[in-house]
Amino acid sequence: MNAGEIKINITSKNVKTWSTIGARPTYGLAVMELAKHCEELMVVTADVSTSAGLDRFRKTYPEKFVDVGIAEQNMIGVAAGLADNGYNVFTTTFAPFQTLRCLDQIKVDLAYSNIKVTMTGLASGLINGPLGNTHCCIEDVGALRSIPNLTILSPADGVGIMKAVFASAESDKPTFIRLTGGSNNPVVYHEDINFKIGEAIEIETGHDLTIFATGTMVFYSLQAAKILDQKGISASVW
């Protein structure tokens, strides 16, 4: 599969839909679309098909779906074994369990062994605050950045999620996709973007200062740039 040659259908209607439903259902739609192009796709979850927007995928492609139950560390081991046997594997569960609970398995089974698996952290940040501290995750990037051979993607909106899923499927490195925000995620990209792993995207051009942001903070950085502009300060946003 050459994901770089696959044209994702990005229309104003789709952009609005992805914004309305939020990151997790959009991720489920992205994986459904990926399955049409990736014969070797395999999704491994830890009892979160509904939460990850994957119910439709599970019913449509049962042979490509493995649910290990609430056993996240085992999920990484299963994913590593499948990937080592030629499958293009995506794992998914809530961000604190996908990362911190599995840190040793991620380090040894994936990164140190350079086994290509795409991990997806659902509801990272504080969006799951009503469920308590156990379901909040502000440490995932800090922990994973210290591990070599690991790519971290933090898409800004629905278009970014679509692009990140396909780019990570094509990558040969273990990758973590960090999903932030809930439903009614603000739109950052209203049309197609040139998304490449390892390259920043300039959204706003300025000459006084630069704001770097990832995830849902990109939208708020654009808002901050507008406020600065009213004060005569020109800010670029990447």
XYZ file of C-alpha atoms in Angstrom, residues 6 31-39 41 56-57 61 64 166:
16
model
C -4.379 7.585 -1.959
C -9.644 3.454 9.806
C -12.701 2.320 7.820
C -11.385 4.193 4.794
C -7.883 2.822 5.310
C -9.232 -0.744 5.288
C -10.305 -0.275 1.656
C -6.703 0.260 0.635
C -4.707 -1.794 3.149
C -5.274 -5.534 2.841
C -4.586 -3.912 8.173
C -18.736 -0.243 12.218
C -15.213 -1.444 11.433
C -14.086 -6.442 8.996
C -9.209 -7.608 10.904
C -2.883 7.261 6.439
